[in-house]
């Protein structure tokens, strides 16, 4: 039987407790046995200039999850053509790991704009998608596909943007990131200017 692995794509700029709470919820409350944090070097729908270098972001994800064997940090998109298109990553992973069944994990906000994704219909037709709430999103019409599962995960009000703004303005982010990640961000003076 194929092992079901959830793929949690993101910039993780930086990874924070909201990401980890969603990841924990997914492996505890769905049929996913493992979750990979896929660090995206360049999301075609986001501006790249505000991103830390991809290796720094991957390092922070590794720091955040190093003690949990259910989680893995993936740099698979670093080796693929950019910008990173999810469909290409999925096909590459399926070829590399034919014994695994990959599923997508995404927030309602991403599901709401999935029509903007490259080859989105292929994804909807061939991959299971686990959707977690993001608040104020109108996705009811998109939840009719049998491959889309709404997961009643906690609603997270924490965002990487908020964390970067807090750091820039000299406010504490002590409980918003795992301790090792917060320490690394502080030591490296990330997001301060």
PDB file of C-alpha atoms in Angstrom:
ATOM      1  CA  UNK A   1       0.000   0.000   0.000  1.00  0.00           C
ATOM      2  CA  UNK A   2       1.258   3.467  -0.902  1.00  0.00           C
ATOM      3  CA  UNK A   3       2.266   5.693   1.959  1.00  0.00           C
ATOM      4  CA  UNK A   4       0.246   8.929   1.885  1.00  0.00           C
ATOM      5  CA  UNK A   5       2.424  12.000   2.206  1.00  0.00           C
ATOM      6  CA  UNK A   6       1.115  15.512   2.561  1.00  0.00           C
ATOM      7  CA  UNK A   7       3.024  18.235   0.737  1.00  0.00           C
ATOM      8  CA  UNK A   8       2.897  21.604   2.475  1.00  0.00           C
ATOM      9  CA  UNK A   9       4.278  24.114  -0.048  1.00  0.00           C
ATOM     10  CA  UNK A  10       5.397  27.536   1.047  1.00  0.00           C
ATOM     11  CA  UNK A  11       8.013  30.244   1.151  1.00  0.00           C
ATOM     12  CA  UNK A  12       8.414  29.716   4.916  1.00  0.00           C
ATOM     13  CA  UNK A  13       9.863  33.223   5.175  1.00  0.00           C
ATOM     14  CA  UNK A  14      10.125  32.445   8.107  1.00  0.00           C
ATOM     15  CA  UNK A  15       8.569  29.165   9.240  1.00  0.00           C
ATOM     16  CA  UNK A  16       6.394  29.817  12.303  1.00  0.00           C
ATOM     17  CA  UNK A  17       4.201  28.053  14.858  1.00  0.00           C
ATOM     18  CA  UNK A  18       1.127  28.482  12.634  1.00  0.00           C
ATOM     19  CA  UNK A  19       2.768  26.260   9.993  1.00  0.00           C
ATOM     20  CA  UNK A  20       3.660  23.686  12.631  1.00  0.00           C
ATOM     21  CA  UNK A  21       0.184  23.646  14.186  1.00  0.00           C
ATOM     22  CA  UNK A  22      -1.396  23.040  10.764  1.00  0.00           C
ATOM     23  CA  UNK A  23       1.173  20.303   9.994  1.00  0.00           C
ATOM     24  CA  UNK A  24       0.573  18.613  13.359  1.00  0.00           C
ATOM     25  CA  UNK A  25      -3.196  18.774  12.867  1.00  0.00           C
ATOM     26  CA  UNK A  26      -2.937  17.219   9.390  1.00  0.00           C
ATOM     27  CA  UNK A  27      -0.966  14.157  10.509  1.00  0.00           C
ATOM     28  CA  UNK A  28      -3.083  13.692  13.631  1.00  0.00           C
ATOM     29  CA  UNK A  29      -6.561  14.178  12.114  1.00  0.00           C
ATOM     30  CA  UNK A  30      -6.309  12.846   8.537  1.00  0.00           C
ATOM     31  CA  UNK A  31      -5.018   9.687   6.870  1.00  0.00           C
ATOM     32  CA  UNK A  32      -1.652  11.351   6.128  1.00  0.00           C
ATOM     33  CA  UNK A  33       1.219   9.561   7.827  1.00  0.00           C
ATOM     34  CA  UNK A  34       3.942  12.021   6.951  1.00  0.00           C
ATOM     35  CA  UNK A  35       4.238  15.647   5.910  1.00  0.00           C
ATOM     36  CA  UNK A  36       6.916  17.309   3.803  1.00  0.00           C
ATOM     37  CA  UNK A  37       7.502  21.054   4.008  1.00  0.00           C
ATOM     38  CA  UNK A  38       8.339  21.936   0.390  1.00  0.00           C
ATOM     39  CA  UNK A  39      10.339  25.157   0.492  1.00  0.00           C
ATOM     40  CA  UNK A  40       9.576  27.115  -2.674  1.00  0.00           C
ATOM     41  CA  UNK A  41      12.463  29.190  -4.024  1.00  0.00           C
ATOM     42  CA  UNK A  42      10.113  31.378  -6.061  1.00  0.00           C
ATOM     43  CA  UNK A  43       6.329  31.335  -6.019  1.00  0.00           C
ATOM     44  CA  UNK A  44       5.155  32.683  -9.402  1.00  0.00           C
ATOM     45  CA  UNK A  45       2.300  34.503  -7.627  1.00  0.00           C
ATOM     46  CA  UNK A  46       4.543  36.318  -5.093  1.00  0.00           C
ATOM     47  CA  UNK A  47       7.308  38.920  -5.240  1.00  0.00           C
ATOM     48  CA  UNK A  48      10.768  37.436  -4.775  1.00  0.00           C
ATOM     49  CA  UNK A  49      12.647  40.484  -3.448  1.00  0.00           C
ATOM     50  CA  UNK A  50      11.256  40.083   0.083  1.00  0.00           C
ATOM     51  CA  UNK A  51      12.429  36.481   0.372  1.00  0.00           C
ATOM     52  CA  UNK A  52      15.449  35.335   2.335  1.00  0.00           C
ATOM     53  CA  UNK A  53      17.777  33.060   0.334  1.00  0.00           C
ATOM     54  CA  UNK A  54      16.212  29.637  -0.190  1.00  0.00           C
ATOM     55  CA  UNK A  55      18.931  27.757   1.752  1.00  0.00           C
ATOM     56  CA  UNK A  56      18.362  29.986   4.811  1.00  0.00           C
ATOM     57  CA  UNK A  57      14.625  29.274   4.709  1.00  0.00           C
ATOM     58  CA  UNK A  58      15.248  25.526   4.301  1.00  0.00           C
ATOM     59  CA  UNK A  59      17.654  25.624   7.260  1.00  0.00           C
ATOM     60  CA  UNK A  60      14.989  27.292   9.432  1.00  0.00           C
ATOM     61  CA  UNK A  61      12.408  24.649   8.479  1.00  0.00           C
ATOM     62  CA  UNK A  62      14.919  21.942   9.410  1.00  0.00           C
ATOM     63  CA  UNK A  63      15.532  23.669  12.748  1.00  0.00           C
ATOM     64  CA  UNK A  64      11.785  23.795  13.397  1.00  0.00           C
ATOM     65  CA  UNK A  65      11.058  20.119  12.661  1.00  0.00           C
ATOM     66  CA  UNK A  66      14.307  18.305  13.436  1.00  0.00           C
ATOM     67  CA  UNK A  67      12.865  16.460  16.439  1.00  0.00           C
ATOM     68  CA  UNK A  68       9.702  15.190  14.706  1.00  0.00           C
ATOM     69  CA  UNK A  69      10.151  12.103  12.485  1.00  0.00           C
ATOM     70  CA  UNK A  70       6.737  12.652  10.841  1.00  0.00           C
ATOM     71  CA  UNK A  71       8.021  15.823   9.191  1.00  0.00           C
ATOM     72  CA  UNK A  72      10.633  16.428   6.501  1.00  0.00           C
ATOM     73  CA  UNK A  73      12.007  19.557   4.838  1.00  0.00           C
ATOM     74  CA  UNK A  74      12.263  19.270   1.063  1.00  0.00           C
ATOM     75  CA  UNK A  75      14.446  21.273  -1.312  1.00  0.00           C
ATOM     76  CA  UNK A  76      13.037  19.496  -4.377  1.00  0.00           C
ATOM     77  CA  UNK A  77      12.033  22.777  -6.032  1.00  0.00           C
ATOM     78  CA  UNK A  78      15.589  24.158  -5.765  1.00  0.00           C
ATOM     79  CA  UNK A  79      16.598  21.693  -8.483  1.00  0.00           C
ATOM     80  CA  UNK A  80      13.667  22.379 -10.823  1.00  0.00           C
ATOM     81  CA  UNK A  81      13.201  25.200 -13.356  1.00  0.00           C
ATOM     82  CA  UNK A  82      11.934  28.455 -11.916  1.00  0.00           C
ATOM     83  CA  UNK A  83       9.422  29.817 -11.334  1.00  0.00           C
ATOM     84  CA  UNK A  84       8.198  26.813  -9.379  1.00  0.00           C
ATOM     85  CA  UNK A  85       4.974  25.351 -10.682  1.00  0.00           C
ATOM     86  CA  UNK A  86       3.278  22.912  -8.301  1.00  0.00           C
ATOM     87  CA  UNK A  87       2.243  20.571 -11.122  1.00  0.00           C
ATOM     88  CA  UNK A  88       5.887  20.157 -12.220  1.00  0.00           C
ATOM     89  CA  UNK A  89       6.986  19.455  -8.661  1.00  0.00           C
ATOM     90  CA  UNK A  90       4.235  16.855  -8.211  1.00  0.00           C
ATOM     91  CA  UNK A  91       5.175  15.067 -11.435  1.00  0.00           C
ATOM     92  CA  UNK A  92       8.858  15.114 -10.505  1.00  0.00           C
ATOM     93  CA  UNK A  93       8.158  13.703  -7.030  1.00  0.00           C
ATOM     94  CA  UNK A  94       5.895  10.970  -8.442  1.00  0.00           C
ATOM     95  CA  UNK A  95       8.653   9.925 -10.827  1.00  0.00           C
ATOM     96  CA  UNK A  96      11.293   9.982  -8.082  1.00  0.00           C
ATOM     97  CA  UNK A  97       9.128   8.177  -5.488  1.00  0.00           C
ATOM     98  CA  UNK A  98       6.704   5.904  -7.382  1.00  0.00           C
ATOM     99  CA  UNK A  99       5.830   3.998  -4.177  1.00  0.00           C
ATOM    100  CA  UNK A 100       4.418   7.107  -2.462  1.00  0.00           C
ATOM    101  CA  UNK A 101       1.057   8.831  -2.830  1.00  0.00           C
ATOM    102  CA  UNK A 102       1.443  12.603  -2.654  1.00  0.00           C
ATOM    103  CA  UNK A 103      -1.354  14.906  -1.536  1.00  0.00           C
ATOM    104  CA  UNK A 104      -1.494  18.686  -1.359  1.00  0.00           C
ATOM    105  CA  UNK A 105      -2.114  20.689   1.793  1.00  0.00           C
ATOM    106  CA  UNK A 106      -3.335  24.217   1.215  1.00  0.00           C
ATOM    107  CA  UNK A 107      -5.190  27.037   2.872  1.00  0.00           C
ATOM    108  CA  UNK A 108      -8.591  28.197   1.644  1.00  0.00           C
ATOM    109  CA  UNK A 109      -6.896  31.307   0.237  1.00  0.00           C
ATOM    110  CA  UNK A 110      -4.891  29.152  -2.181  1.00  0.00           C
ATOM    111  CA  UNK A 111      -7.910  27.083  -3.156  1.00  0.00           C
ATOM    112  CA  UNK A 112      -9.788  30.299  -3.871  1.00  0.00           C
ATOM    113  CA  UNK A 113      -7.245  31.296  -6.542  1.00  0.00           C
ATOM    114  CA  UNK A 114      -6.343  27.816  -7.826  1.00  0.00           C
ATOM    115  CA  UNK A 115      -7.578  28.716 -11.329  1.00  0.00           C
ATOM    116  CA  UNK A 116      -4.491  30.966 -11.606  1.00  0.00           C
ATOM    117  CA  UNK A 117      -2.183  27.969 -11.098  1.00  0.00           C
ATOM    118  CA  UNK A 118      -0.393  26.458 -14.062  1.00  0.00           C
ATOM    119  CA  UNK A 119      -2.253  23.261 -15.173  1.00  0.00           C
ATOM    120  CA  UNK A 120      -4.522  23.478 -12.130  1.00  0.00           C
ATOM    121  CA  UNK A 121      -7.117  21.110 -13.636  1.00  0.00           C
ATOM    122  CA  UNK A 122      -4.529  18.317 -13.866  1.00  0.00           C
ATOM    123  CA  UNK A 123      -3.825  18.796 -10.148  1.00  0.00           C
ATOM    124  CA  UNK A 124      -7.536  18.717  -9.277  1.00  0.00           C
ATOM    125  CA  UNK A 125      -8.041  15.575 -11.381  1.00  0.00           C
ATOM    126  CA  UNK A 126      -5.038  13.621 -10.090  1.00  0.00           C
ATOM    127  CA  UNK A 127      -4.167  14.637  -6.527  1.00  0.00           C
ATOM    128  CA  UNK A 128      -6.015  14.705  -3.235  1.00  0.00           C
ATOM    129  CA  UNK A 129      -6.093  18.140  -1.631  1.00  0.00           C
ATOM    130  CA  UNK A 130      -6.531  18.802   2.085  1.00  0.00           C
ATOM    131  CA  UNK A 131      -7.790  22.344   2.707  1.00  0.00           C
ATOM    132  CA  UNK A 132      -7.477  24.157   6.031  1.00  0.00           C
ATOM    133  CA  UNK A 133      -9.420  27.326   6.974  1.00  0.00           C
ATOM    134  CA  UNK A 134      -7.914  30.780   6.504  1.00  0.00           C
ATOM    135  CA  UNK A 135     -10.991  32.866   7.321  1.00  0.00           C
ATOM    136  CA  UNK A 136     -13.158  35.090   5.117  1.00  0.00           C
ATOM    137  CA  UNK A 137     -12.612  32.959   2.026  1.00  0.00           C
ATOM    138  CA  UNK A 138     -15.368  31.956  -0.357  1.00  0.00           C
ATOM    139  CA  UNK A 139     -14.441  28.417  -1.367  1.00  0.00           C
ATOM    140  CA  UNK A 140     -17.701  26.507  -0.876  1.00  0.00           C
ATOM    141  CA  UNK A 141     -18.165  26.136  -4.657  1.00  0.00           C
ATOM    142  CA  UNK A 142     -14.649  24.689  -4.986  1.00  0.00           C
ATOM    143  CA  UNK A 143     -15.130  22.031  -2.278  1.00  0.00           C
ATOM    144  CA  UNK A 144     -17.389  19.918  -4.470  1.00  0.00           C
ATOM    145  CA  UNK A 145     -14.574  17.860  -6.004  1.00  0.00           C
ATOM    146  CA  UNK A 146     -14.310  14.377  -4.468  1.00  0.00           C
ATOM    147  CA  UNK A 147     -10.535  14.868  -4.263  1.00  0.00           C
ATOM    148  CA  UNK A 148     -10.822  17.933  -2.010  1.00  0.00           C
ATOM    149  CA  UNK A 149     -11.179  17.385   1.736  1.00  0.00           C
ATOM    150  CA  UNK A 150     -11.937  20.238   4.101  1.00  0.00           C
ATOM    151  CA  UNK A 151     -10.021  19.735   7.344  1.00  0.00           C
ATOM    152  CA  UNK A 152     -11.383  21.548  10.370  1.00  0.00           C
ATOM    153  CA  UNK A 153      -7.937  22.649  11.530  1.00  0.00           C
ATOM    154  CA  UNK A 154      -7.513  25.618  13.876  1.00  0.00           C
ATOM    155  CA  UNK A 155      -7.794  29.013  12.213  1.00  0.00           C
ATOM    156  CA  UNK A 156      -4.340  30.595  12.355  1.00  0.00           C
ATOM    157  CA  UNK A 157      -4.008  34.368  12.602  1.00  0.00           C
ATOM    158  CA  UNK A 158      -0.225  34.158  12.464  1.00  0.00           C
ATOM    159  CA  UNK A 159       1.554  35.007   9.225  1.00  0.00           C
ATOM    160  CA  UNK A 160       5.156  35.347   8.109  1.00  0.00           C
ATOM    161  CA  UNK A 161       4.316  38.895   6.965  1.00  0.00           C
ATOM    162  CA  UNK A 162       3.173  39.796  10.482  1.00  0.00           C
ATOM    163  CA  UNK A 163       6.342  38.295  11.973  1.00  0.00           C
ATOM    164  CA  UNK A 164       8.587  40.211   9.553  1.00  0.00           C
ATOM    165  CA  UNK A 165       6.743  43.445  10.371  1.00  0.00           C
ATOM    166  CA  UNK A 166       7.077  42.842  14.121  1.00  0.00           C
ATOM    167  CA  UNK A 167      10.817  42.243  13.793  1.00  0.00           C
ATOM    168  CA  UNK A 168      11.261  45.310  11.572  1.00  0.00           C
ATOM    169  CA  UNK A 169       9.430  47.443  14.165  1.00  0.00           C
ATOM    170  CA  UNK A 170      11.381  46.030  17.122  1.00  0.00           C
ATOM    171  CA  UNK A 171       8.527  43.993  18.621  1.00  0.00           C
ATOM    172  CA  UNK A 172       8.957  40.572  20.220  1.00  0.00           C
ATOM    173  CA  UNK A 173       8.182  37.457  18.200  1.00  0.00           C
ATOM    174  CA  UNK A 174       9.216  35.122  20.992  1.00  0.00           C
ATOM    175  CA  UNK A 175       6.181  32.807  20.875  1.00  0.00           C
ATOM    176  CA  UNK A 176       5.423  33.100  17.164  1.00  0.00           C
ATOM    177  CA  UNK A 177       8.307  30.915  15.979  1.00  0.00           C
ATOM    178  CA  UNK A 178       9.987  27.809  17.377  1.00  0.00           C
ATOM    179  CA  UNK A 179      12.700  28.897  19.831  1.00  0.00           C
ATOM    180  CA  UNK A 180      15.592  27.670  17.642  1.00  0.00           C
ATOM    181  CA  UNK A 181      14.209  29.517  14.617  1.00  0.00           C
ATOM    182  CA  UNK A 182      13.662  32.749  16.570  1.00  0.00           C
ATOM    183  CA  UNK A 183      17.222  32.541  17.897  1.00  0.00           C
ATOM    184  CA  UNK A 184      18.645  32.002  14.401  1.00  0.00           C
ATOM    185  CA  UNK A 185      16.587  34.882  12.937  1.00  0.00           C
ATOM    186  CA  UNK A 186      17.842  37.161  15.709  1.00  0.00           C
ATOM    187  CA  UNK A 187      21.491  36.064  15.363  1.00  0.00           C
ATOM    188  CA  UNK A 188      21.366  36.654  11.604  1.00  0.00           C
ATOM    189  CA  UNK A 189      19.530  40.010  12.032  1.00  0.00           C
ATOM    190  CA  UNK A 190      16.935  38.888   9.464  1.00  0.00           C
ATOM    191  CA  UNK A 191      14.025  41.210   8.627  1.00  0.00           C
ATOM    192  CA  UNK A 192      15.389  44.120  10.713  1.00  0.00           C
ATOM    193  CA  UNK A 193      15.567  46.666   7.907  1.00  0.00           C
TER     194      UNK A 193
END
